[in-house]
Amino acid sequence: MNNHSEWIVQAIETVGKTALRDTEYWRATYTPQDKDAVSVLNNYMKEAGMETYFDAVGNLFGRIPGRCSDTVLCGSHRDTVRQGGKYDGMLGILTAIRSVSSLNKELGQPEKSIEVVALCEEESSRFPTSYLGSRHICGLLKEEELLDLDDSGMSLGEAIRDAGYYYGQLSNGRTDITNFVELHIEQGGLMEYEKKQIGIVSAIVGLFTGEIVFKGQQNHAGTTPMRLRKDPVPVAAEFIYRLNLWAKKYQDNLVCTVGKIDRKPGNSNVICDDVSITFDIRSAEQKYLDEANTILNDLKKQLDEHVDIAIDITCNESPVSLDSDGIHILEKLVKEYDYSWKPMVSGAGHDSQIMAQKYKTNMIFVPSVNGISHSTKEFTKAEDIQAGCEIMKAFIKELAW
Ligand code: HGY
Ligand code: MN
Ligand code: MN
């Protein structure tokens, strides 16, 4: 059995180096870090015998033309969160390159065409637009989203053009794709705890995320009596406290995170002008996401007496089930290869939940050591990468050869 993990592990380290930005590990799309990663991946794809190209938003594709034009697409995202890890997203791209390259060498031209994709901006760590790359492929990206700004005030459209990708006509959805396959790290500790090598994903939770701005009135901390203040900080604190109380009512049915809290101007002797927070609410059941929307609006009504509260929803994706035919094939394969496995619902969001809206989509999980992810401590063992790659390769062979 050829040692796929050896090549993948060295590639993880090589591509990983491109994400270093001063002391931070962060690769956002359309940045010098992204450009460096794209050139390494482009070379890997060419070495694997693929024709490479970019689409209008800068997704990088490596293609092996098949006897028919139907396309099996595989891969994952190339961007990371801030202070993120080397495996989230990138492991899926490299495993796809390795699997397809190995199949192409062994079997020659496939029946269906195969493409490996390195997707843009899945993490929304630079632009608020969610799932940029996959939504573009599905034809779900709207022109007005190109006006979204990053923290420096640059628009998404400008960043795409400046990065040298063709920016003009957005895709209205590729119709040649029949399947999307994504291998990904679990980003949790269940597989490790239960000593399972492969996760076969049945569903992905729905996501309801956005930003809330509490607009008060900046003023002097010493001369402004408490009864005359329009201080957004205690209002934001009360909002977060009550939102958390609501979420705790549903313990294991949903998760709710306030991951970002900013305030302006941020001097100790100045009453803040505004406070902005992000919310990230997820559940496998749509009814909890619907209730979250109601709760946010109820809290806004209860707390906006002295401070304006604006809620901006940036992502509202329903829970998705993945392709049952593909799940049956994967279950057959893990038994044939005698790998320990478990069916899983993904608590993390993935491009697959977008692709599943248009194409037959499946995900393969491999374990995260200590369940850690979205951290520079992210790690997956070589033997688990090998197992994941064997199953990915066998699955793509079933779909395309
Ligand atoms: O947030 C997520 O679950 C994914 O990593 N974007
Ligand atoms: Mn992630
Ligand atoms: Mn990811």
mmCIF file of C-alpha atoms and ligand atoms in Angstrom:
data_model
loop_
_atom_site.group_PDB
_atom_site.id
_atom_site.type_symbol
_atom_site.label_atom_id
_atom_site.label_comp_id
_atom_site.label_asym_id
_atom_site.label_seq_id
_atom_site.Cartn_x
_atom_site.Cartn_y
_atom_site.Cartn_z
ATOM 1 C CA MET A 1 0.000 0.000 0.000
ATOM 2 C CA ASN A 2 1.636 3.282 -0.984
ATOM 3 C CA ASN A 3 2.409 5.702 1.774
ATOM 4 C CA HIS A 4 0.048 8.580 1.053
ATOM 5 C CA SER A 5 0.479 10.102 4.501
ATOM 6 C CA GLU A 6 4.193 10.708 3.994
ATOM 7 C CA TRP A 7 3.542 13.013 1.019
ATOM 8 C CA ILE A 8 0.525 14.640 2.677
ATOM 9 C CA VAL A 9 2.347 15.347 5.963
ATOM 10 C CA GLN A 10 5.288 16.996 4.177
ATOM 11 C CA ALA A 11 2.842 19.003 2.071
ATOM 12 C CA ILE A 12 0.927 20.126 5.198
ATOM 13 C CA GLU A 13 4.206 21.438 6.621
ATOM 14 C CA THR A 14 5.231 23.109 3.350
ATOM 15 C CA VAL A 15 1.879 24.835 2.798
ATOM 16 C CA GLY A 16 1.648 25.555 6.526
ATOM 17 C CA LYS A 17 4.691 27.813 6.289
ATOM 18 C CA THR A 18 2.801 30.157 3.916
ATOM 19 C CA ALA A 19 0.304 31.088 6.650
ATOM 20 C CA LEU A 20 2.834 32.689 8.977
ATOM 21 C CA ARG A 21 2.129 36.425 9.206
ATOM 22 C CA ASP A 22 4.614 37.991 11.670
ATOM 23 C CA THR A 23 3.790 36.027 14.818
ATOM 24 C CA GLU A 24 0.284 35.009 13.760
ATOM 25 C CA TYR A 25 -0.780 31.870 11.870
ATOM 26 C CA TRP A 26 -3.460 33.275 9.554
ATOM 27 C CA ARG A 27 -4.132 32.762 5.849
ATOM 28 C CA ALA A 28 -7.042 34.892 4.655
ATOM 29 C CA THR A 29 -8.022 34.904 1.006
ATOM 30 C CA TYR A 30 -6.503 37.458 -1.410
ATOM 31 C CA THR A 31 -3.500 38.090 0.860
ATOM 32 C CA PRO A 32 0.237 37.440 0.244
ATOM 33 C CA GLN A 33 -0.116 34.332 2.443
ATOM 34 C CA ASP A 34 -2.928 33.088 0.211
ATOM 35 C CA LYS A 35 -0.926 33.822 -2.938
ATOM 36 C CA ASP A 36 1.993 31.760 -1.600
ATOM 37 C CA ALA A 37 -0.277 28.845 -0.736
ATOM 38 C CA VAL A 38 -1.957 29.010 -4.153
ATOM 39 C CA SER A 39 1.374 28.751 -5.943
ATOM 40 C CA VAL A 40 2.404 25.683 -3.887
ATOM 41 C CA LEU A 41 -0.977 24.010 -4.476
ATOM 42 C CA ASN A 42 -0.913 24.920 -8.181
ATOM 43 C CA ASN A 43 2.439 23.137 -8.507
ATOM 44 C CA TYR A 44 1.203 20.089 -6.596
ATOM 45 C CA MET A 45 -1.827 19.885 -8.916
ATOM 46 C CA LYS A 46 0.348 20.189 -12.043
ATOM 47 C CA GLU A 47 2.770 17.549 -10.726
ATOM 48 C CA ALA A 48 -0.291 15.320 -10.289
ATOM 49 C CA GLY A 49 -1.037 15.684 -14.005
ATOM 50 C CA MET A 50 -3.899 18.155 -13.601
ATOM 51 C CA GLU A 51 -4.770 21.159 -15.772
ATOM 52 C CA THR A 52 -5.188 24.090 -13.357
ATOM 53 C CA TYR A 53 -7.374 27.197 -13.569
ATOM 54 C CA PHE A 54 -9.131 29.817 -11.428
ATOM 55 C CA ASP A 55 -12.773 30.843 -11.462
ATOM 56 C CA ALA A 56 -14.080 34.413 -11.144
ATOM 57 C CA VAL A 57 -13.541 34.667 -7.379
ATOM 58 C CA GLY A 58 -10.178 32.883 -7.292
ATOM 59 C CA ASN A 59 -11.095 29.301 -6.401
ATOM 60 C CA LEU A 60 -8.169 27.192 -7.664
ATOM 61 C CA PHE A 61 -9.078 24.022 -9.605
ATOM 62 C CA GLY A 62 -6.979 21.071 -10.800
ATOM 63 C CA ARG A 63 -8.770 19.052 -13.515
ATOM 64 C CA ILE A 64 -8.386 15.554 -14.965
ATOM 65 C CA PRO A 65 -10.682 15.399 -18.033
ATOM 66 C CA GLY A 66 -12.786 12.246 -18.144
ATOM 67 C CA ARG A 67 -14.497 10.480 -20.989
ATOM 68 C CA CYS A 68 -17.666 12.421 -20.152
ATOM 69 C CA SER A 69 -18.140 16.006 -18.988
ATOM 70 C CA ASP A 70 -19.896 15.147 -15.717
ATOM 71 C CA THR A 71 -17.505 16.233 -12.963
ATOM 72 C CA VAL A 72 -16.722 14.811 -9.541
ATOM 73 C CA LEU A 73 -15.418 17.713 -7.455
ATOM 74 C CA CYS A 74 -13.345 17.130 -4.320
ATOM 75 C CA GLY A 75 -11.328 19.375 -2.010
ATOM 76 C CA SER A 76 -11.854 21.905 0.774
ATOM 77 C CA HIS A 77 -10.986 25.484 1.771
ATOM 78 C CA ARG A 78 -7.500 27.011 1.739
ATOM 79 C CA ASP A 79 -8.049 29.832 4.233
ATOM 80 C CA THR A 80 -7.637 29.616 8.001
ATOM 81 C CA VAL A 81 -9.026 31.363 11.072
ATOM 82 C CA ARG A 82 -6.730 33.727 12.988
ATOM 83 C CA GLN A 83 -4.175 31.734 15.006
ATOM 84 C CA GLY A 84 -5.645 28.694 13.279
ATOM 85 C CA GLY A 85 -4.232 25.286 12.492
ATOM 86 C CA LYS A 86 -2.484 23.626 9.560
ATOM 87 C CA TYR A 87 -5.083 20.885 8.981
ATOM 88 C CA ASP A 88 -8.482 22.646 8.902
ATOM 89 C CA GLY A 89 -9.361 22.780 5.199
ATOM 90 C CA MET A 90 -5.862 22.204 3.850
ATOM 91 C CA LEU A 91 -5.838 18.500 4.764
ATOM 92 C CA GLY A 92 -8.901 18.023 2.555
ATOM 93 C CA ILE A 93 -7.244 19.719 -0.416
ATOM 94 C CA LEU A 94 -3.978 17.783 -0.113
ATOM 95 C CA THR A 95 -5.730 14.441 0.430
ATOM 96 C CA ALA A 96 -7.833 15.107 -2.670
ATOM 97 C CA ILE A 97 -4.731 15.937 -4.744
ATOM 98 C CA ARG A 98 -2.977 12.799 -3.502
ATOM 99 C CA SER A 99 -6.008 10.514 -4.045
ATOM 100 C CA VAL A 100 -6.716 11.746 -7.566
ATOM 101 C CA SER A 101 -3.036 11.721 -8.542
ATOM 102 C CA SER A 102 -2.668 8.136 -7.324
ATOM 103 C CA LEU A 103 -5.854 6.980 -9.114
ATOM 104 C CA ASN A 104 -4.809 8.727 -12.330
ATOM 105 C CA LYS A 105 -1.432 6.933 -12.267
ATOM 106 C CA GLU A 106 -2.994 3.533 -11.532
ATOM 107 C CA LEU A 107 -6.150 3.658 -13.675
ATOM 108 C CA GLY A 108 -5.608 6.248 -16.411
ATOM 109 C CA GLN A 109 -8.417 8.401 -17.733
ATOM 110 C CA PRO A 110 -11.569 8.390 -15.559
ATOM 111 C CA GLU A 111 -15.127 8.009 -16.874
ATOM 112 C CA LYS A 112 -16.235 11.265 -15.240
ATOM 113 C CA SER A 113 -13.995 14.317 -15.170
ATOM 114 C CA ILE A 114 -12.433 14.994 -11.781
ATOM 115 C CA GLU A 115 -11.555 18.328 -10.250
ATOM 116 C CA VAL A 116 -9.759 19.164 -7.029
ATOM 117 C CA VAL A 117 -10.653 22.583 -5.628
ATOM 118 C CA ALA A 118 -8.872 24.866 -3.131
ATOM 119 C CA LEU A 119 -11.778 27.049 -2.040
ATOM 120 C CA CYS A 120 -11.669 30.702 -1.019
ATOM 121 C CA GLU A 121 -12.686 32.278 2.287
ATOM 122 C CA GLU A 122 -14.707 29.554 4.012
ATOM 123 C CA GLU A 123 -13.838 30.901 7.462
ATOM 124 C CA SER A 124 -15.016 34.464 6.785
ATOM 125 C CA SER A 125 -11.938 35.546 8.752
ATOM 126 C CA ARG A 126 -11.419 38.544 6.461
ATOM 127 C CA PHE A 127 -14.796 39.293 4.852
ATOM 128 C CA PRO A 128 -18.219 38.840 6.485
ATOM 129 C CA THR A 129 -19.403 36.976 3.359
ATOM 130 C CA SER A 130 -19.960 33.375 4.363
ATOM 131 C CA TYR A 131 -18.726 30.391 2.329
ATOM 132 C CA LEU A 132 -17.537 32.662 -0.491
ATOM 133 C CA GLY A 133 -15.887 30.054 -2.721
ATOM 134 C CA SER A 134 -18.476 27.288 -2.501
ATOM 135 C CA ARG A 135 -21.410 29.698 -2.796
ATOM 136 C CA HIS A 136 -19.875 31.069 -5.980
ATOM 137 C CA ILE A 137 -19.609 27.583 -7.517
ATOM 138 C CA CYS A 138 -23.264 26.955 -6.609
ATOM 139 C CA GLY A 139 -24.336 30.294 -8.090
ATOM 140 C CA LEU A 140 -25.476 31.582 -4.679
ATOM 141 C CA LEU A 141 -23.079 34.550 -4.382
ATOM 142 C CA LYS A 142 -24.857 37.865 -4.889
ATOM 143 C CA GLU A 143 -23.275 40.884 -6.654
ATOM 144 C CA GLU A 144 -24.039 43.118 -3.640
ATOM 145 C CA GLU A 145 -21.839 40.902 -1.450
ATOM 146 C CA LEU A 146 -18.842 42.123 -3.441
ATOM 147 C CA LEU A 147 -19.369 45.426 -1.613
ATOM 148 C CA ASP A 148 -18.675 43.771 1.777
ATOM 149 C CA LEU A 149 -15.720 45.419 3.488
ATOM 150 C CA ASP A 150 -12.831 43.902 5.448
ATOM 151 C CA ASP A 151 -11.457 45.577 8.596
ATOM 152 C CA SER A 152 -9.182 47.779 6.468
ATOM 153 C CA GLY A 153 -12.176 49.071 4.466
ATOM 154 C CA MET A 154 -11.281 47.207 1.260
ATOM 155 C CA SER A 155 -14.265 45.719 -0.575
ATOM 156 C CA LEU A 156 -14.439 42.066 -1.548
ATOM 157 C CA GLY A 157 -14.691 43.035 -5.233
ATOM 158 C CA GLU A 158 -11.549 45.175 -4.972
ATOM 159 C CA ALA A 159 -9.651 42.380 -3.197
ATOM 160 C CA ILE A 160 -10.615 39.899 -5.930
ATOM 161 C CA ARG A 161 -9.456 42.259 -8.670
ATOM 162 C CA ASP A 162 -6.252 43.239 -6.815
ATOM 163 C CA ALA A 163 -5.401 39.564 -6.370
ATOM 164 C CA GLY A 164 -5.478 39.257 -10.147
ATOM 165 C CA TYR A 165 -8.528 37.011 -10.470
ATOM 166 C CA TYR A 166 -10.989 37.780 -13.195
ATOM 167 C CA TYR A 167 -13.742 39.821 -11.531
ATOM 168 C CA GLY A 168 -16.723 40.469 -13.649
ATOM 169 C CA GLN A 169 -19.488 37.952 -14.216
ATOM 170 C CA LEU A 170 -20.303 35.814 -11.144
ATOM 171 C CA SER A 171 -21.199 32.174 -11.712
ATOM 172 C CA ASN A 172 -24.878 31.334 -11.809
ATOM 173 C CA GLY A 173 -24.089 27.816 -10.717
ATOM 174 C CA ARG A 174 -22.077 25.020 -12.326
ATOM 175 C CA THR A 175 -24.273 22.309 -13.824
ATOM 176 C CA ASP A 176 -21.523 19.791 -14.722
ATOM 177 C CA ILE A 177 -20.814 18.758 -11.120
ATOM 178 C CA THR A 178 -22.503 15.520 -9.983
ATOM 179 C CA ASN A 179 -20.735 14.975 -6.632
ATOM 180 C CA PHE A 180 -18.734 16.954 -4.102
ATOM 181 C CA VAL A 181 -16.475 15.058 -1.657
ATOM 182 C CA GLU A 182 -14.688 16.729 1.258
ATOM 183 C CA LEU A 183 -12.291 15.090 3.698
ATOM 184 C CA HIS A 184 -11.928 17.180 6.856
ATOM 185 C CA ILE A 185 -10.577 16.938 10.388
ATOM 186 C CA GLU A 186 -13.314 16.262 12.948
ATOM 187 C CA GLN A 187 -12.438 19.376 14.972
ATOM 188 C CA GLY A 188 -13.806 17.668 18.061
ATOM 189 C CA GLY A 189 -12.786 14.821 20.366
ATOM 190 C CA LEU A 190 -15.470 12.172 19.790
ATOM 191 C CA MET A 191 -13.553 10.000 17.290
ATOM 192 C CA GLU A 192 -10.415 10.024 19.421
ATOM 193 C CA TYR A 193 -12.444 9.217 22.560
ATOM 194 C CA GLU A 194 -14.167 6.309 20.835
ATOM 195 C CA LYS A 195 -10.950 5.290 19.001
ATOM 196 C CA LYS A 196 -12.522 5.579 15.526
ATOM 197 C CA GLN A 197 -10.357 6.161 12.447
ATOM 198 C CA ILE A 198 -13.050 7.326 9.983
ATOM 199 C CA GLY A 199 -16.134 9.490 10.469
ATOM 200 C CA ILE A 200 -18.902 9.189 7.872
ATOM 201 C CA VAL A 201 -20.839 12.443 8.070
ATOM 202 C CA SER A 202 -24.622 12.127 7.803
ATOM 203 C CA ALA A 203 -25.529 15.776 8.412
ATOM 204 C CA ILE A 204 -24.094 19.226 9.098
ATOM 205 C CA VAL A 205 -25.609 21.614 11.620
ATOM 206 C CA GLY A 206 -27.366 24.759 10.526
ATOM 207 C CA LEU A 207 -25.620 28.079 11.207
ATOM 208 C CA PHE A 208 -27.172 31.373 12.243
ATOM 209 C CA THR A 209 -24.465 34.011 12.597
ATOM 210 C CA GLY A 210 -24.059 37.763 12.399
ATOM 211 C CA GLU A 211 -23.066 40.995 14.103
ATOM 212 C CA ILE A 212 -24.905 43.194 16.617
ATOM 213 C CA VAL A 213 -23.940 46.877 17.030
ATOM 214 C CA PHE A 214 -24.961 48.746 20.203
ATOM 215 C CA LYS A 215 -24.796 52.481 19.377
ATOM 216 C CA GLY A 216 -24.608 54.745 22.423
ATOM 217 C CA GLN A 217 -23.208 58.235 22.957
ATOM 218 C CA GLN A 218 -19.501 58.848 23.537
ATOM 219 C CA ASN A 219 -18.914 61.108 26.503
ATOM 220 C CA HIS A 220 -16.675 62.060 29.427
ATOM 221 C CA ALA A 221 -16.341 59.328 32.076
ATOM 222 C CA GLY A 222 -16.056 61.852 34.902
ATOM 223 C CA THR A 223 -18.611 64.536 34.174
ATOM 224 C CA THR A 224 -21.538 62.494 32.812
ATOM 225 C CA PRO A 225 -23.983 61.427 35.561
ATOM 226 C CA MET A 226 -25.122 57.766 35.394
ATOM 227 C CA ARG A 227 -28.783 58.772 34.764
ATOM 228 C CA LEU A 228 -27.796 60.839 31.667
ATOM 229 C CA ARG A 229 -25.586 58.263 29.987
ATOM 230 C CA LYS A 230 -26.201 56.337 26.773
ATOM 231 C CA ASP A 231 -23.515 53.777 27.572
ATOM 232 C CA PRO A 232 -23.607 50.768 25.171
ATOM 233 C CA VAL A 233 -21.316 48.585 27.310
ATOM 234 C CA PRO A 234 -23.754 47.526 30.083
ATOM 235 C CA VAL A 235 -26.493 47.025 27.469
ATOM 236 C CA ALA A 236 -24.254 44.750 25.406
ATOM 237 C CA ALA A 237 -23.245 42.876 28.568
ATOM 238 C CA GLU A 238 -26.902 42.338 29.547
ATOM 239 C CA PHE A 239 -27.736 41.219 25.964
ATOM 240 C CA ILE A 240 -24.912 38.640 25.961
ATOM 241 C CA TYR A 241 -25.876 37.412 29.455
ATOM 242 C CA ARG A 242 -29.540 36.883 28.537
ATOM 243 C CA LEU A 243 -28.670 35.276 25.160
ATOM 244 C CA ASN A 244 -26.396 32.830 26.978
ATOM 245 C CA LEU A 245 -29.143 32.009 29.521
ATOM 246 C CA TRP A 246 -31.480 31.208 26.627
ATOM 247 C CA ALA A 247 -28.877 28.975 24.923
ATOM 248 C CA LYS A 248 -28.110 27.067 28.139
ATOM 249 C CA LYS A 249 -31.788 26.044 28.332
ATOM 250 C CA TYR A 250 -31.187 23.787 25.298
ATOM 251 C CA GLN A 251 -27.898 22.247 26.515
ATOM 252 C CA ASP A 252 -26.954 19.689 23.814
ATOM 253 C CA ASN A 253 -29.374 20.824 21.117
ATOM 254 C CA LEU A 254 -27.565 23.994 20.177
ATOM 255 C CA VAL A 255 -24.409 25.997 20.708
ATOM 256 C CA CYS A 256 -24.153 29.779 20.982
ATOM 257 C CA THR A 257 -20.881 31.735 20.867
ATOM 258 C CA VAL A 258 -20.074 35.421 21.134
ATOM 259 C CA GLY A 259 -16.590 35.215 19.631
ATOM 260 C CA LYS A 260 -15.791 38.856 18.914
ATOM 261 C CA ILE A 261 -16.390 41.921 21.106
ATOM 262 C CA ASP A 262 -15.122 45.325 19.924
ATOM 263 C CA ARG A 263 -15.691 48.754 21.414
ATOM 264 C CA LYS A 264 -14.980 52.287 20.212
ATOM 265 C CA PRO A 265 -13.029 54.335 21.070
ATOM 266 C CA GLY A 266 -11.648 52.172 23.922
ATOM 267 C CA ASN A 267 -10.155 54.694 26.354
ATOM 268 C CA SER A 268 -10.623 54.122 30.079
ATOM 269 C CA ASN A 269 -11.908 57.667 30.702
ATOM 270 C CA VAL A 270 -14.388 57.717 27.793
ATOM 271 C CA ILE A 271 -17.927 56.338 27.723
ATOM 272 C CA CYS A 272 -17.984 54.142 24.602
ATOM 273 C CA ASP A 273 -19.633 55.330 21.432
ATOM 274 C CA ASP A 274 -20.483 51.819 20.302
ATOM 275 C CA VAL A 275 -19.947 48.136 21.065
ATOM 276 C CA SER A 276 -20.101 45.456 18.355
ATOM 277 C CA ILE A 277 -20.343 41.729 19.003
ATOM 278 C CA THR A 278 -20.661 38.656 16.776
ATOM 279 C CA PHE A 279 -23.026 35.767 17.436
ATOM 280 C CA ASP A 280 -22.651 32.216 16.140
ATOM 281 C CA ILE A 281 -25.599 29.893 16.867
ATOM 282 C CA ARG A 282 -25.727 26.318 15.545
ATOM 283 C CA SER A 283 -28.095 23.407 15.768
ATOM 284 C CA ALA A 284 -28.926 20.199 13.901
ATOM 285 C CA GLU A 285 -32.619 21.186 14.241
ATOM 286 C CA GLN A 286 -34.045 24.166 12.350
ATOM 287 C CA LYS A 287 -36.597 24.961 15.105
ATOM 288 C CA TYR A 288 -33.808 26.097 17.462
ATOM 289 C CA LEU A 289 -32.314 28.362 14.786
ATOM 290 C CA ASP A 290 -35.753 29.868 14.170
ATOM 291 C CA GLU A 291 -36.167 30.496 17.898
ATOM 292 C CA ALA A 292 -32.723 32.144 17.993
ATOM 293 C CA ASN A 293 -33.940 34.708 15.487
ATOM 294 C CA THR A 294 -36.957 35.447 17.696
ATOM 295 C CA ILE A 295 -34.844 35.700 20.850
ATOM 296 C CA LEU A 296 -32.437 38.212 19.286
ATOM 297 C CA ASN A 297 -35.326 40.445 18.269
ATOM 298 C CA ASP A 298 -37.019 40.112 21.688
ATOM 299 C CA LEU A 299 -33.788 41.099 23.456
ATOM 300 C CA LYS A 300 -33.399 44.046 21.100
ATOM 301 C CA LYS A 301 -36.914 45.290 22.022
ATOM 302 C CA GLN A 302 -36.266 44.791 25.763
ATOM 303 C CA LEU A 303 -32.905 46.566 25.800
ATOM 304 C CA ASP A 304 -32.964 49.330 23.190
ATOM 305 C CA GLU A 305 -34.461 52.056 25.430
ATOM 306 C CA HIS A 306 -31.330 54.226 25.633
ATOM 307 C CA VAL A 307 -29.094 52.611 23.034
ATOM 308 C CA ASP A 308 -29.759 51.749 19.358
ATOM 309 C CA ILE A 309 -29.328 48.040 18.680
ATOM 310 C CA ALA A 310 -28.756 46.897 15.062
ATOM 311 C CA ILE A 311 -28.692 43.171 14.195
ATOM 312 C CA ASP A 312 -26.967 42.180 10.913
ATOM 313 C CA ILE A 313 -27.349 38.507 9.929
ATOM 314 C CA THR A 314 -24.376 37.298 7.858
ATOM 315 C CA CYS A 315 -25.120 33.573 7.629
ATOM 316 C CA ASN A 316 -28.407 31.704 7.894
ATOM 317 C CA GLU A 317 -27.834 28.162 6.603
ATOM 318 C CA SER A 318 -30.267 25.356 7.459
ATOM 319 C CA PRO A 319 -29.047 21.972 8.687
ATOM 320 C CA VAL A 320 -28.274 19.683 5.711
ATOM 321 C CA SER A 321 -28.288 15.905 5.283
ATOM 322 C CA LEU A 322 -25.526 14.495 3.095
ATOM 323 C CA ASP A 323 -26.012 12.088 0.187
ATOM 324 C CA SER A 324 -27.385 8.724 1.340
ATOM 325 C CA ASP A 325 -26.072 6.782 -1.692
ATOM 326 C CA GLY A 326 -22.601 8.106 -0.969
ATOM 327 C CA ILE A 327 -22.961 7.241 2.725
ATOM 328 C CA HIS A 328 -23.805 3.628 1.801
ATOM 329 C CA ILE A 329 -20.744 3.411 -0.472
ATOM 330 C CA LEU A 330 -18.529 4.843 2.296
ATOM 331 C CA GLU A 331 -19.937 2.353 4.841
ATOM 332 C CA LYS A 332 -19.158 -0.489 2.406
ATOM 333 C CA LEU A 333 -15.613 0.819 1.877
ATOM 334 C CA VAL A 334 -14.688 1.266 5.557
ATOM 335 C CA LYS A 335 -15.808 -2.330 6.183
ATOM 336 C CA GLU A 336 -13.779 -3.573 3.184
ATOM 337 C CA TYR A 337 -10.698 -1.722 4.478
ATOM 338 C CA ASP A 338 -11.532 -2.810 8.020
ATOM 339 C CA TYR A 339 -11.203 0.688 9.479
ATOM 340 C CA SER A 340 -13.031 1.546 12.697
ATOM 341 C CA TRP A 341 -15.674 4.168 11.901
ATOM 342 C CA LYS A 342 -18.701 5.998 13.196
ATOM 343 C CA PRO A 343 -21.585 7.956 11.652
ATOM 344 C CA MET A 344 -21.349 11.626 12.659
ATOM 345 C CA VAL A 345 -23.219 14.911 12.580
ATOM 346 C CA SER A 346 -20.820 17.799 12.017
ATOM 347 C CA GLY A 347 -20.970 20.568 14.636
ATOM 348 C CA ALA A 348 -18.573 22.557 12.494
ATOM 349 C CA GLY A 349 -19.731 24.333 9.375
ATOM 350 C CA HIS A 350 -18.219 23.304 6.051
ATOM 351 C CA ASP A 351 -18.371 24.176 2.363
ATOM 352 C CA SER A 352 -20.112 20.828 2.011
ATOM 353 C CA GLN A 353 -23.260 22.283 3.562
ATOM 354 C CA ILE A 354 -23.435 24.726 0.666
ATOM 355 C CA MET A 355 -22.527 22.175 -1.996
ATOM 356 C CA ALA A 356 -25.170 19.775 -0.592
ATOM 357 C CA GLN A 357 -27.843 22.281 -1.676
ATOM 358 C CA LYS A 358 -26.933 21.646 -5.352
ATOM 359 C CA TYR A 359 -24.900 18.434 -5.680
ATOM 360 C CA LYS A 360 -24.706 14.953 -4.118
ATOM 361 C CA THR A 361 -22.271 15.706 -1.279
ATOM 362 C CA ASN A 362 -20.354 13.548 1.185
ATOM 363 C CA MET A 363 -17.788 14.180 3.929
ATOM 364 C CA ILE A 364 -15.136 11.956 5.473
ATOM 365 C CA PHE A 365 -13.790 12.881 8.928
ATOM 366 C CA VAL A 366 -10.421 11.984 10.408
ATOM 367 C CA PRO A 367 -9.659 12.437 14.135
ATOM 368 C CA SER A 368 -8.232 15.607 15.728
ATOM 369 C CA VAL A 369 -5.718 14.895 18.487
ATOM 370 C CA ASN A 370 -7.193 16.059 21.830
ATOM 371 C CA GLY A 371 -10.174 17.277 19.795
ATOM 372 C CA ILE A 372 -8.392 20.578 19.219
ATOM 373 C CA SER A 373 -9.048 22.795 16.197
ATOM 374 C CA HIS A 374 -9.106 26.490 15.274
ATOM 375 C CA SER A 375 -5.841 26.554 17.193
ATOM 376 C CA THR A 376 -2.161 26.284 16.301
ATOM 377 C CA LYS A 377 -2.217 23.051 18.369
ATOM 378 C CA GLU A 378 -4.379 21.363 15.687
ATOM 379 C CA PHE A 379 -2.902 17.946 14.772
ATOM 380 C CA THR A 380 -3.908 14.680 13.060
ATOM 381 C CA LYS A 381 -1.764 11.541 13.185
ATOM 382 C CA ALA A 382 -0.131 10.181 10.016
ATOM 383 C CA GLU A 383 -1.863 6.792 10.351
ATOM 384 C CA ASP A 384 -5.242 8.531 10.447
ATOM 385 C CA ILE A 385 -4.320 10.638 7.413
ATOM 386 C CA GLN A 386 -3.339 7.420 5.618
ATOM 387 C CA ALA A 387 -6.684 5.790 6.465
ATOM 388 C CA GLY A 388 -8.582 8.896 5.365
ATOM 389 C CA CYS A 389 -6.710 9.028 2.095
ATOM 390 C CA GLU A 390 -7.330 5.340 1.340
ATOM 391 C CA ILE A 391 -11.077 5.804 1.850
ATOM 392 C CA MET A 392 -11.114 9.089 -0.109
ATOM 393 C CA LYS A 393 -9.283 7.379 -2.988
ATOM 394 C CA ALA A 394 -11.574 4.328 -2.968
ATOM 395 C CA PHE A 395 -14.648 6.567 -2.848
ATOM 396 C CA ILE A 396 -13.553 8.766 -5.760
ATOM 397 C CA LYS A 397 -12.739 5.603 -7.735
ATOM 398 C CA GLU A 398 -16.340 4.401 -7.183
ATOM 399 C CA LEU A 399 -17.741 7.763 -8.259
ATOM 400 C CA ALA A 400 -15.562 8.546 -11.265
ATOM 401 C CA TRP A 401 -13.875 5.470 -12.692
HETATM 402 O O1 HGY B 1 -16.969 27.824 11.832
HETATM 403 C C1 HGY B 1 -16.862 26.701 11.366
HETATM 404 O O2 HGY B 1 -17.440 25.755 11.854
HETATM 405 C C2 HGY B 1 -15.979 26.475 10.178
HETATM 406 O O3 HGY B 1 -14.700 26.187 10.658
HETATM 407 N N1 HGY B 1 -15.958 27.619 9.319
HETATM 408 MN MN MN B 2 -12.625 26.143 10.368
HETATM 409 MN MN MN B 3 -12.857 23.855 7.856
#
